[in-house]
XYZ file of C-alpha atoms in Angstrom:
732
model
C 74.259 41.843 -88.568
C 76.954 39.776 -86.878
C 75.308 40.434 -83.510
C 71.925 39.208 -84.715
C 73.239 35.925 -86.128
C 75.955 35.282 -83.566
C 75.457 32.341 -81.216
C 73.019 30.609 -83.568
C 73.627 27.144 -84.941
C 73.388 26.443 -88.667
C 69.691 25.462 -88.640
C 68.773 28.454 -86.474
C 70.581 30.851 -88.808
C 68.777 29.288 -91.761
C 65.405 29.785 -90.036
C 66.238 33.431 -89.281
C 67.474 34.301 -92.775
C 64.549 32.869 -94.786
C 62.374 35.958 -95.136
C 60.105 35.399 -98.140
C 57.147 33.069 -98.453
C 55.654 30.478 -96.056
C 58.085 28.933 -93.574
C 57.493 26.093 -91.105
C 60.048 25.757 -88.310
C 59.806 22.445 -86.506
C 61.287 23.395 -83.127
C 62.023 20.415 -80.905
C 61.877 20.744 -77.120
C 64.566 23.074 -75.794
C 65.870 23.931 -79.271
C 65.820 27.722 -78.808
C 62.659 28.675 -80.705
C 62.114 31.950 -78.804
C 65.657 33.003 -79.649
C 65.021 32.215 -83.314
C 61.741 34.154 -83.405
C 63.182 37.269 -81.774
C 66.323 37.188 -83.928
C 64.112 36.762 -86.979
C 62.148 39.892 -86.112
C 65.413 41.780 -85.610
C 66.763 40.425 -88.920
C 63.666 41.567 -90.823
C 64.042 45.073 -89.452
C 67.818 45.200 -89.881
C 67.526 44.081 -93.504
C 64.804 46.725 -93.989
C 62.398 44.100 -95.258
C 59.660 46.003 -93.411
C 59.020 48.354 -90.475
C 58.247 47.377 -86.884
C 54.517 48.199 -86.968
C 54.010 45.936 -90.005
C 55.184 42.797 -88.216
C 52.670 40.730 -86.243
C 53.930 38.083 -83.813
C 51.362 35.841 -82.129
C 51.924 33.863 -78.916
C 49.687 31.868 -76.578
C 50.429 33.602 -73.251
C 51.027 37.178 -72.140
C 54.176 35.946 -70.414
C 55.594 34.693 -73.731
C 54.572 37.927 -75.482
C 56.335 40.079 -72.890
C 59.448 37.912 -73.025
C 59.564 38.211 -76.813
C 58.991 41.966 -76.725
C 61.762 42.309 -74.158
C 64.240 40.293 -76.200
C 63.534 42.327 -79.344
C 64.097 45.526 -77.353
C 67.439 44.175 -76.077
C 68.634 43.594 -79.637
C 67.283 46.683 -81.398
C 66.481 49.154 -78.638
C 63.184 50.116 -77.007
C 61.980 52.226 -79.946
C 61.262 49.205 -82.158
C 57.805 48.192 -80.936
C 56.453 45.200 -82.806
C 52.827 44.020 -82.632
C 53.260 41.074 -80.281
C 50.315 39.552 -78.449
C 48.118 36.544 -77.839
C 45.367 35.517 -80.256
C 42.804 36.745 -77.735
C 44.428 40.150 -77.175
C 44.724 40.694 -80.938
C 41.072 39.711 -81.384
C 40.016 42.112 -78.615
C 42.059 44.896 -80.215
C 40.359 44.335 -83.580
C 36.887 44.365 -82.003
C 37.581 47.599 -80.103
C 39.043 49.335 -83.147
C 36.400 48.296 -85.687
C 33.190 48.523 -83.605
C 31.333 46.597 -86.312
C 29.407 44.064 -84.174
C 25.766 45.060 -83.812
C 24.740 45.802 -80.227
C 28.306 46.236 -78.970
C 30.396 49.302 -78.210
C 34.179 49.647 -77.831
C 34.015 49.716 -74.012
C 32.904 46.058 -73.814
C 33.799 43.811 -70.874
C 35.602 40.494 -71.280
C 34.006 37.826 -69.080
C 36.196 35.181 -67.477
C 35.001 31.607 -66.913
C 33.325 32.468 -63.591
C 31.402 35.373 -65.104
C 30.471 33.168 -68.047
C 29.009 30.531 -65.725
C 27.072 33.231 -63.850
C 25.404 34.257 -67.123
C 24.713 30.596 -67.965
C 23.122 30.078 -64.525
C 20.917 33.145 -65.021
C 19.916 31.839 -68.460
C 18.977 28.445 -67.024
C 16.929 30.102 -64.297
C 15.080 32.259 -66.853
C 14.379 29.212 -69.044
C 13.286 27.219 -65.965
C 15.796 24.453 -66.684
C 17.333 22.185 -64.044
C 20.994 23.019 -63.353
C 21.616 19.362 -62.522
C 20.504 18.168 -65.933
C 22.074 21.150 -67.708
C 25.172 21.719 -65.611
C 26.804 25.121 -66.305
C 30.111 23.362 -67.076
C 28.367 21.179 -69.701
C 26.631 24.203 -71.241
C 29.904 26.173 -71.245
C 31.655 23.332 -73.093
C 28.820 23.148 -75.657
C 28.875 26.906 -76.287
C 32.654 26.839 -76.655
C 32.418 24.058 -79.247
C 29.856 26.030 -81.278
C 31.970 29.176 -81.270
C 35.095 27.247 -82.267
C 33.088 26.081 -85.288
C 32.082 29.714 -85.977
C 28.423 28.967 -85.221
C 26.134 31.591 -83.712
C 22.969 30.389 -81.863
C 20.804 30.420 -84.993
C 23.379 28.289 -86.845
C 23.718 25.884 -83.915
C 19.924 25.475 -83.749
C 19.889 24.238 -87.363
C 22.294 21.405 -86.482
C 20.406 19.763 -83.622
C 19.006 16.965 -85.862
C 15.865 16.738 -83.695
C 18.021 15.750 -80.711
C 16.111 16.994 -77.633
C 19.254 17.630 -75.560
C 20.966 19.533 -78.373
C 17.796 21.561 -78.976
C 17.769 22.620 -75.321
C 21.478 23.446 -75.378
C 20.960 25.580 -78.484
C 18.101 27.342 -76.675
C 20.378 28.064 -73.706
C 23.086 29.292 -76.089
C 20.595 31.743 -77.611
C 19.586 33.125 -74.202
C 23.224 33.258 -73.077
C 24.314 35.233 -76.140
C 21.375 37.589 -75.764
C 22.462 38.355 -72.207
C 26.085 38.830 -73.221
C 25.022 41.400 -75.801
C 22.778 43.178 -73.311
C 25.754 43.364 -70.931
C 28.058 44.583 -73.727
C 30.328 41.663 -72.866
C 32.287 39.017 -74.765
C 33.619 35.687 -73.533
C 37.044 34.329 -74.511
C 35.756 32.389 -77.528
C 34.020 35.517 -78.850
C 37.382 37.265 -79.111
C 38.396 34.780 -81.799
C 35.064 34.006 -83.462
C 33.650 37.527 -83.724
C 36.497 39.049 -85.807
C 36.161 36.284 -88.409
C 32.378 36.672 -88.627
C 32.890 40.428 -88.884
C 35.367 39.929 -91.748
C 32.802 37.748 -93.554
C 30.074 40.336 -93.121
C 32.282 43.319 -93.979
C 34.696 42.352 -96.815
C 36.212 45.833 -96.859
C 37.327 45.369 -93.227
C 38.764 41.972 -94.031
C 40.671 43.475 -96.942
C 42.220 46.027 -94.617
C 43.613 43.279 -92.390
C 44.836 41.269 -95.370
C 47.092 44.240 -96.159
C 47.741 45.238 -92.542
C 50.967 43.269 -91.970
C 53.930 42.291 -94.154
C 55.084 39.434 -91.913
C 53.110 37.101 -89.664
C 54.973 34.995 -87.104
C 53.116 32.411 -85.009
C 54.557 30.668 -81.958
C 53.292 27.261 -80.706
C 51.514 26.698 -84.022
C 50.709 23.083 -83.131
C 48.227 24.382 -80.541
C 46.117 26.464 -82.940
C 42.461 25.579 -83.405
C 40.233 26.078 -86.444
C 39.367 29.701 -85.634
C 42.977 30.726 -84.947
C 44.043 29.037 -88.168
C 41.437 31.046 -90.091
C 42.751 34.291 -88.606
C 46.436 33.773 -89.492
C 45.483 32.478 -92.925
C 43.534 35.673 -93.636
C 46.283 37.930 -92.243
C 48.868 36.370 -94.599
C 46.773 36.035 -97.773
C 48.338 39.062 -99.491
C 51.965 39.019 -98.325
C 52.292 35.189 -98.234
C 54.973 35.815 -95.597
C 53.907 33.566 -92.771
C 56.394 31.894 -90.437
C 55.056 29.366 -87.945
C 57.061 27.708 -85.189
C 55.992 24.596 -83.354
C 56.445 20.937 -82.517
C 53.760 18.386 -83.277
C 55.224 16.184 -80.523
C 54.115 18.853 -78.056
C 50.546 19.250 -79.304
C 48.565 18.717 -76.081
C 45.402 20.819 -76.379
C 43.164 18.688 -78.589
C 40.575 18.632 -75.794
C 40.029 22.355 -76.240
C 39.953 22.374 -80.026
C 43.634 22.442 -81.059
C 44.091 20.713 -84.410
C 47.456 19.001 -84.913
C 46.784 18.796 -88.660
C 47.342 22.587 -88.856
C 51.074 21.996 -88.451
C 51.298 18.583 -90.121
C 49.437 19.823 -93.238
C 51.176 23.208 -93.418
C 52.679 22.459 -96.845
C 49.249 21.606 -98.261
C 47.709 24.813 -96.925
C 50.617 27.049 -97.934
C 52.124 25.849 -101.247
C 55.872 26.293 -101.794
C 56.440 26.354 -98.054
C 59.992 25.828 -96.813
C 60.699 23.653 -93.770
C 63.519 23.951 -91.244
C 63.964 21.487 -88.379
C 65.584 22.668 -85.149
C 66.757 19.394 -83.614
C 69.566 20.388 -81.240
C 68.355 20.502 -77.652
C 70.119 22.946 -75.313
C 68.123 22.133 -72.184
C 68.403 18.476 -71.193
C 70.996 15.747 -70.726
C 71.490 12.986 -73.311
C 69.679 10.377 -71.214
C 66.592 12.571 -70.932
C 66.534 13.393 -74.664
C 67.144 9.798 -75.753
C 64.457 8.478 -73.400
C 61.853 11.024 -74.525
C 62.682 10.560 -78.225
C 62.366 6.778 -78.014
C 59.074 6.954 -76.114
C 57.385 9.451 -78.480
C 58.044 7.179 -81.458
C 55.088 5.162 -80.187
C 52.941 7.777 -81.937
C 52.244 7.124 -85.611
C 50.743 10.527 -86.476
C 53.844 12.739 -86.288
C 56.596 14.338 -88.352
C 59.943 12.555 -88.204
C 62.582 14.403 -86.158
C 65.897 13.445 -84.551
C 66.361 15.448 -81.376
C 69.933 15.452 -80.031
C 72.096 17.302 -77.533
C 75.761 18.035 -76.998
C 75.275 18.124 -73.237
C 76.545 15.496 -70.789
C 75.036 12.020 -70.577
C 73.534 12.665 -67.135
C 71.583 10.435 -64.772
C 69.099 7.845 -65.922
C 65.419 8.562 -65.435
C 64.349 7.096 -62.086
C 61.087 5.187 -61.732
C 60.212 5.081 -58.028
C 57.329 2.812 -57.043
C 55.556 3.485 -53.739
C 53.014 1.425 -51.838
C 50.419 4.162 -51.334
C 49.575 7.629 -52.689
C 50.400 9.421 -49.434
C 53.747 7.591 -49.296
C 54.435 8.785 -52.828
C 53.903 12.428 -51.819
C 55.978 11.945 -48.654
C 58.812 10.471 -50.739
C 58.819 13.418 -53.149
C 58.716 15.973 -50.320
C 61.620 14.307 -48.487
C 63.727 14.027 -51.639
C 63.361 17.762 -52.158
C 63.676 18.755 -48.479
C 66.951 16.917 -47.936
C 68.485 17.436 -51.382
C 70.498 20.472 -50.327
C 69.495 22.171 -53.589
C 67.536 25.418 -54.127
C 63.786 24.836 -54.014
C 63.253 26.856 -57.203
C 65.116 24.130 -59.106
C 62.295 21.621 -58.483
C 58.952 21.103 -60.175
C 56.322 18.488 -59.325
C 54.089 17.724 -62.290
C 50.841 15.763 -62.321
C 48.058 14.905 -64.746
C 45.097 16.380 -62.833
C 44.763 19.263 -60.367
C 43.189 16.975 -57.756
C 46.557 15.266 -57.261
C 48.056 18.367 -55.661
C 46.316 17.944 -52.285
C 48.499 15.154 -50.883
C 51.628 16.705 -52.358
C 50.836 20.046 -50.707
C 50.209 18.348 -47.362
C 53.531 16.489 -47.456
C 55.446 19.640 -48.386
C 53.751 21.621 -45.607
C 54.515 18.918 -43.050
C 58.224 19.215 -43.855
C 58.169 23.009 -44.024
C 58.975 23.109 -47.756
C 57.896 26.311 -49.482
C 55.929 25.804 -52.679
C 53.887 27.726 -55.220
C 50.792 26.159 -56.741
C 50.065 27.030 -60.367
C 46.437 26.488 -61.323
C 44.946 26.933 -57.867
C 42.740 29.923 -57.109
C 44.070 32.505 -59.544
C 44.956 35.896 -58.089
C 42.457 37.742 -60.270
C 39.709 35.265 -59.352
C 40.005 35.818 -55.589
C 36.906 37.378 -54.038
C 38.544 40.612 -52.899
C 40.100 41.120 -56.347
C 36.911 40.257 -58.254
C 35.166 42.904 -56.108
C 37.580 45.633 -57.269
C 37.319 44.452 -60.871
C 33.507 44.606 -60.656
C 33.691 48.332 -59.826
C 36.175 48.996 -62.619
C 34.141 47.045 -65.182
C 30.827 48.733 -64.422
C 32.370 52.212 -64.336
C 33.721 51.646 -67.844
C 30.838 49.584 -69.221
C 27.549 50.569 -67.554
C 25.688 47.719 -69.298
C 27.668 45.032 -67.429
C 24.932 43.559 -65.215
C 27.144 40.868 -63.653
C 29.625 43.472 -62.391
C 26.919 45.933 -61.279
C 25.106 43.332 -59.162
C 28.386 42.361 -57.506
C 29.422 45.952 -56.819
C 26.103 47.023 -55.286
C 26.252 44.116 -52.816
C 29.933 44.570 -51.860
C 30.445 45.804 -49.199
C 26.968 45.096 -47.846
C 24.685 48.138 -48.116
C 21.395 46.606 -47.078
C 20.295 46.205 -50.696
C 19.195 42.566 -50.933
C 18.326 40.154 -53.735
C 14.639 41.098 -53.546
C 15.390 44.757 -54.169
C 17.716 43.956 -57.067
C 15.023 41.696 -58.572
C 12.523 44.579 -58.473
C 15.055 46.841 -60.164
C 15.712 44.206 -62.855
C 11.962 43.773 -63.494
C 11.564 47.554 -63.718
C 14.463 47.712 -66.195
C 12.776 45.126 -68.436
C 9.362 46.831 -68.237
C 10.743 50.259 -69.103
C 13.365 49.000 -71.590
C 16.221 50.388 -69.545
C 19.561 48.925 -68.536
C 19.900 47.952 -64.863
C 22.253 50.924 -64.385
C 19.568 53.283 -65.719
C 16.827 51.601 -63.688
C 18.822 52.087 -60.472
C 18.455 55.825 -60.930
C 14.694 55.427 -60.284
C 14.523 53.135 -57.222
C 11.185 54.392 -55.876
C 9.535 54.054 -59.282
C 10.785 50.450 -59.235
C 8.792 49.838 -56.058
C 11.533 50.031 -53.440
C 10.871 51.471 -49.997
C 12.095 54.970 -49.108
C 14.863 53.573 -46.882
C 16.214 51.199 -49.520
C 15.779 53.816 -52.253
C 18.036 56.129 -50.259
C 20.700 53.400 -50.117
C 20.468 52.845 -53.880
C 20.659 56.606 -54.506
C 23.721 56.871 -52.258
C 25.419 54.061 -54.180
C 24.596 55.559 -57.583
C 25.775 59.040 -56.526
C 29.107 57.535 -55.507
C 29.368 55.634 -58.800
C 28.546 58.699 -60.897
C 31.177 60.652 -58.963
C 33.763 57.952 -59.639
C 32.733 57.746 -63.296
C 33.461 61.432 -63.761
C 37.027 60.968 -62.488
C 38.157 58.124 -64.778
C 39.915 60.307 -67.316
C 41.307 62.734 -64.725
C 43.441 60.279 -62.768
C 46.271 57.849 -63.367
C 45.038 54.241 -63.248
C 46.581 53.531 -59.805
C 45.145 56.762 -58.338
C 41.716 55.867 -59.705
C 41.832 52.366 -58.188
C 42.774 53.885 -54.807
C 39.839 56.279 -55.126
C 37.494 53.323 -55.725
C 38.878 51.424 -52.732
C 38.326 54.404 -50.439
C 34.940 55.654 -51.676
C 33.408 52.186 -51.915
C 34.743 51.256 -48.448
C 36.347 48.113 -49.923
C 39.667 49.244 -48.450
C 38.307 49.169 -44.905
C 36.557 45.813 -45.211
C 39.743 43.887 -44.386
C 42.065 46.574 -42.985
C 43.341 46.164 -39.396
C 41.671 42.758 -39.044
C 43.244 40.164 -36.763
C 41.893 37.170 -38.683
C 44.819 35.904 -40.872
C 42.499 35.173 -43.808
C 41.036 38.700 -43.750
C 44.506 40.148 -43.358
C 45.591 38.217 -46.457
C 42.668 39.689 -48.388
C 43.848 43.180 -47.422
C 47.371 42.333 -48.596
C 45.919 41.072 -51.899
C 44.169 44.419 -52.363
C 47.532 46.120 -51.901
C 49.150 43.714 -54.345
C 46.448 44.537 -56.917
C 47.260 48.223 -56.476
C 50.959 47.408 -56.929
C 50.090 45.596 -60.154
C 48.254 48.640 -61.524
C 51.177 50.870 -60.548
C 53.653 48.586 -62.312
C 51.428 48.460 -65.406
C 51.302 52.247 -65.721
C 55.077 52.454 -65.176
C 55.688 50.233 -68.199
C 52.776 51.719 -70.167
C 52.806 55.469 -69.342
C 50.092 56.347 -71.875
C 47.798 53.445 -70.993
C 44.318 53.906 -69.567
C 42.572 51.835 -66.927
C 40.666 50.129 -69.782
C 43.980 48.806 -71.126
C 44.883 47.387 -67.724
C 41.474 45.693 -67.476
C 41.942 44.026 -70.855
C 45.341 42.663 -69.855
C 43.959 41.328 -66.574
C 40.971 39.665 -68.236
C 43.269 37.666 -70.535
C 45.667 36.466 -67.831
C 46.494 32.737 -67.653
C 47.879 30.633 -64.791
C 51.391 30.904 -66.199
C 51.149 34.686 -66.650
C 50.663 34.948 -62.870
C 53.447 32.514 -61.982
C 56.649 34.034 -60.636
C 59.788 31.924 -60.954
C 61.956 34.286 -58.909
C 60.996 33.049 -55.430
C 62.796 30.109 -53.847
C 59.929 27.649 -53.807
C 58.988 24.324 -55.361
C 56.570 24.653 -58.284
C 53.491 22.407 -58.373
C 51.503 22.321 -61.608
C 49.763 20.106 -64.134
C 51.803 19.001 -67.133
C 49.633 21.223 -69.326
C 50.640 24.284 -67.288
C 54.333 23.327 -67.499
C 54.400 23.644 -71.288
C 57.233 25.953 -72.363
C 58.945 25.961 -68.953
C 62.102 24.254 -67.701
C 63.430 23.113 -64.331
C 66.630 21.422 -63.241
C 64.822 18.614 -61.413
C 61.364 17.309 -62.325
C 59.100 14.845 -60.509
C 56.257 13.360 -62.564
C 53.811 11.883 -60.050
C 50.899 9.492 -60.458
C 52.272 7.665 -63.514
C 49.641 4.914 -63.445
C 47.225 3.361 -65.892
C 43.888 5.184 -65.750
C 45.496 8.323 -64.359
C 48.275 9.008 -66.866
C 47.088 8.122 -69.466
C 43.551 8.912 -68.328
C 41.138 6.004 -68.363
C 38.878 7.520 -71.038
C 41.755 7.823 -73.537
C 42.898 4.215 -73.492
C 40.382 3.029 -76.109
C 40.769 6.076 -78.351
C 43.999 5.982 -80.421
C 43.882 9.722 -81.162
C 43.461 10.704 -77.516
C 46.037 8.146 -76.384
C 48.591 9.715 -78.726
C 47.900 13.093 -77.138
C 48.457 11.578 -73.681
C 51.816 10.240 -74.917
C 52.718 13.703 -76.191
C 51.784 15.078 -72.775
C 54.214 12.648 -71.123
C 56.854 13.735 -73.654
C 56.292 17.359 -72.608
C 56.654 16.376 -68.937
C 59.976 14.597 -69.463
C 61.471 17.342 -71.622
C 60.831 20.050 -68.973
C 63.835 18.646 -67.068
C 67.387 19.875 -67.453
C 69.210 17.409 -65.190
C 66.978 14.860 -63.468
C 63.620 13.198 -63.995
C 61.934 11.084 -61.322
C 58.748 9.246 -62.253
C 56.611 7.988 -59.367
C 53.770 5.496 -59.289
C 51.937 3.617 -56.539
C 50.548 0.142 -55.934
C 47.405 1.563 -54.329
C 45.701 4.936 -54.691
C 42.576 6.427 -53.148
C 40.179 7.262 -55.966
C 36.471 8.087 -55.840
C 36.425 7.385 -52.093
C 37.830 3.882 -52.452
C 41.281 2.379 -52.199
C 42.117 0.970 -55.613
C 44.889 -1.169 -56.993
C 47.187 0.595 -59.450
C 49.666 -0.473 -62.116
C 52.491 1.598 -63.646
C 51.667 3.583 -66.782
C 52.333 1.791 -70.038
C 54.298 4.872 -71.102
C 57.043 3.994 -68.603
C 57.592 0.656 -70.349
C 58.111 2.554 -73.629
C 61.310 4.095 -72.251
C 64.237 1.822 -73.231
C 65.904 0.016 -70.315
C 69.270 1.697 -70.902
C 67.783 5.105 -69.984
C 65.752 3.935 -66.979
C 66.634 3.117 -63.391
C 63.961 1.263 -61.400
C 63.331 1.425 -57.663
C 60.372 -0.919 -57.311
C 58.736 -2.495 -54.272
C 60.711 -5.538 -53.074
C 57.780 -7.845 -53.635
C 56.069 -7.044 -56.887
C 52.351 -7.357 -56.313
C 49.787 -7.228 -59.086
C 46.342 -5.925 -58.212
C 43.050 -6.639 -59.894
C 41.083 -3.714 -61.228
C 38.509 -4.268 -58.495
C 38.322 -1.355 -56.059
C 38.587 -1.928 -52.333
C 36.334 0.204 -50.165
C 38.559 1.794 -47.575
C 35.941 1.326 -44.846
C 35.760 -2.437 -45.413
C 36.774 -4.744 -42.547
C 37.216 -7.712 -44.845
C 40.633 -9.170 -45.497
C 42.423 -7.557 -48.403
C 44.283 -10.752 -49.252
C 41.941 -11.520 -52.147
C 43.149 -8.390 -53.908
C 46.594 -9.834 -54.496
C 46.560 -12.001 -57.600
C 50.093 -13.316 -58.068
C 51.185 -13.729 -54.490
C 49.553 -13.852 -51.109
C 51.437 -11.435 -48.849
C 52.865 -12.757 -45.641
C 51.908 -9.549 -43.883
C 48.424 -8.089 -43.991
C 48.473 -4.919 -46.119
C 48.117 -1.606 -44.349
C 44.808 -0.931 -46.099
C 43.028 -3.800 -44.351
C 41.441 -2.745 -41.064
C 41.392 -5.682 -38.649
C 38.494 -5.992 -36.181
C 40.461 -5.216 -33.040
C 39.437 -4.054 -29.588
C 39.113 -0.297 -29.141
C 42.297 1.269 -27.785
C 42.630 2.082 -24.120
C 41.994 5.764 -23.340
C 45.114 7.767 -23.977
C 46.922 5.013 -25.887
C 46.877 6.930 -29.183
C 49.513 9.610 -29.703
C 50.066 12.401 -32.240
C 51.260 10.984 -35.554
C 49.539 7.602 -35.139
C 47.581 6.110 -38.010
C 43.930 5.409 -37.131
C 40.781 4.175 -38.865
C 37.133 5.228 -38.596
C 34.096 3.311 -39.866
C 32.759 6.233 -41.921
C 35.787 8.336 -42.830
C 38.373 5.601 -43.335
C 42.051 5.939 -42.440
C 43.993 9.013 -41.395
C 46.708 10.542 -39.244
C 46.271 12.066 -35.767
C 47.316 15.721 -35.867
C 46.559 16.801 -32.269
C 44.893 15.536 -29.089
C 42.480 17.342 -26.766
C 42.081 15.847 -23.288
C 38.992 16.919 -21.353
C 36.171 14.749 -19.978
C 37.053 12.462 -22.893
C 39.956 12.157 -25.304
C 39.317 13.943 -28.619
C 41.500 13.424 -31.667
C 41.940 15.899 -34.498
C 42.436 13.673 -37.558
C 43.307 14.397 -41.188
C 41.847 11.527 -43.196
C 43.407 10.186 -46.400
C 40.400 11.393 -48.412
C 41.079 14.996 -47.392
C 38.455 15.327 -44.661
C 39.502 16.802 -41.295
C 37.460 15.841 -38.210
C 37.697 15.973 -34.419
C 36.474 12.591 -33.142
C 36.315 10.906 -29.720
C 39.099 8.348 -29.327
C 36.639 5.543 -28.558
C 35.233 5.730 -32.087
C 38.519 5.012 -33.899
C 40.945 2.127 -34.145
C 44.712 2.383 -34.123
C 46.305 0.744 -37.198
C-alpha cells in the first residue's frame, strides 16, 4: 500500500483513495493525471474492491492506453490485465462480440477516412450528383454530425425541414450507409453510435453492459461528445462508480462534437459526486504557468482553478516578431540549429497543417532533422494501403473497396471496364463482388481477361485457406510474395520506390512486434488496432529530431522548448472564430494547451506580412499575446512598428506598397514591392538570390543551368518550384 501511495501529493492521494460513487478529478496541465489514474486502478485491486477484468478504463488514443496498461503492469505485475482502450476500440469489441446489427457479421472492416470518402464518391456517382456541389468532405462532415446525434438515414431524412440541400445530403447518407452494410464495413462514427442503438433495440444486451464493470474510469473527459457520454453513463448506471479525469481549460475538440458541458455539468448528471482538483504542475516553470493561467482567465465558461508549481521561475515567454513568414521559419530553424541542445527537446506548433511547409523547408536548408506529425500517415501510404486491402478482403469477403484495390495492385490487366461488368453482374445475380468474380465469363469478360480473374481468385482462395494456419507475420509475408507486392519495389534504384519497399518491411516489423506482445492474437486483432491508429499513436519520441505538429496533435505531450508559430489575428485565433464567443473561447483554450506543453522555454512568433490565398497580406499579432501579463513576457519586435491595413497585397503587383503602411511611411521600400527595373544581365543572378516573376511572384534561386541560355531553378514563396529562363525574372 505504501508503494502505491508513495510519491503522491495530498490531492493526488485523495483522488486515488476515493473509491465509491461518482468522482470528478479536475487535472490541470502537467499535474500527473496518468499517474493518478494508474495508481487508482492499482489501489482498487490492492484493496480488493474488485477484480482486474471488472475495471474499464477509457482513453482517447492507443498510445495513452498502452502507457496506462504498462504503468499498471509495473505496479502490480503483468498478470493484472485491466480493460483499457479507446472509445472506438471498446465500441468495436462490443459490436464483434454481440453481432446484433442486422446485415453485419463479426468479421467487419473498419473504414478509415480515405475509404469513407471512396464510398461517398461511389454513392454520388450512383445518384448522379455533382462532386463539386456535394464535395465528399462536406458529405462526410454531414454524415458524422448525424451519427453523433444518433440519427440513422431514415431519422435524418425526417429532419430536413424541406431544405433541398439537406434532403440531398440525407439521400446520399442513405446510399452511403447501404453500401457500408453491403461491404460489411463500419466507419469510425459507427463504432460509437451502433452500440448505443443496439442497446436501445435490445434491452437485455444493455442490461448486461450495465452490470459488466464495477468501476469506470475515463481520461480526457472534457473531450467526450454526446455519444461517448451516453456510453459511459450506461456503463456506470448500476455501480455508480464512475471516475472521470479532465481539464475544461484543455477542451479543444468542439469542432468535432466534444461537449465541454459534460465535464462542467458532471455534478448535475451524477448526483452526490465528489470533486478533487489537481492544481500542482510538475512540468513547467513558474513563468510559463503564471502566463498561461492569467491568459486563460479571459474565458468566462470555465471552472475556477489555481494552477501552481514548485519549480524554478524560469525564462519569460519570448514574443519574436518577424517581417515575413519565410523569415519567421528561418528564425525558428536557426534558433534550433545553433542552440547546442538535443533536437528531440524541441517542438514547433502551429494552428493549421498548411503552415508546416515553410518550416520544413527552413529546417531542411539547415540540415535539421525533423519528424512531421499529421502528414501522410504510415498506414495511409499507398504501399501500406495495398497490403491492408489484401488483409481486409481475405477476412471480410464483402469489402468491395478493398477487393477493387487488391485486384488492380499490382497491375494484372484487369481494367475498370472489366470490374464494372463484374459489378453489374453481381447486382443482376444478387451476388457479392467476390462471388461474382468466380464467374468472369458469365459476367461477359473475354477469355483472356477471365483467365486473369480466375488466376487472381485462385491465389486469394489459397491465401484464405492459410489464415488460421500461420502466425500473423508469416501470413503477411505469404501475401507479399504470392501477390507479387513484395517485388513491385524491391531492388529499385529510384529512391521513392526504395522507400516504399522499406515501408513494406516496416509494416512486417510492426506485425511481428504486435504478435510478440500479443502471442494469442490473430491477424484480425492486428487489423483492428491499425484501423484505429491516430497521428500520435504513430509518433515516436525516441529519435533525435525536432517535432512539427498542430497544437491539437500536441495535446497530452511535453517538450523542453516549444515554438508557437503564426500567432496572428485571423490565423490563431482563426478568422471564423472571432465573431463567435464560444468558438473564440475554444481558440483561447487551444493557445493555453500550446503554452503548457513547454517545460522550460516558450517562444511565440508572429509576422508583419504573410502569404495567404496567393497574396501577400498584412498581419497583426494575436490578441491572445496581449492577454499575457507584461511581467511574464519578453518582446523582440521589429525596430519600426508598422501597422498594416487588412487589405491584401497581390504579390505579383508592381505598384508601390507604400500605401499599405498606415501609421508611418517607410524610408525604405518594403521587400514585397517589385520595382519595374531593367532585366538583369545574363549571368548576373547567382544561387541564393531573391528573384521575382510576373506570374509566380517572389522566390529563391536554388540552382543554375547554363546552356544556350541561363535557366534558373526557383522555389517560389507560394510553394511552387519552376525552372525559368533568367530573362523572364527580376532580381530583388
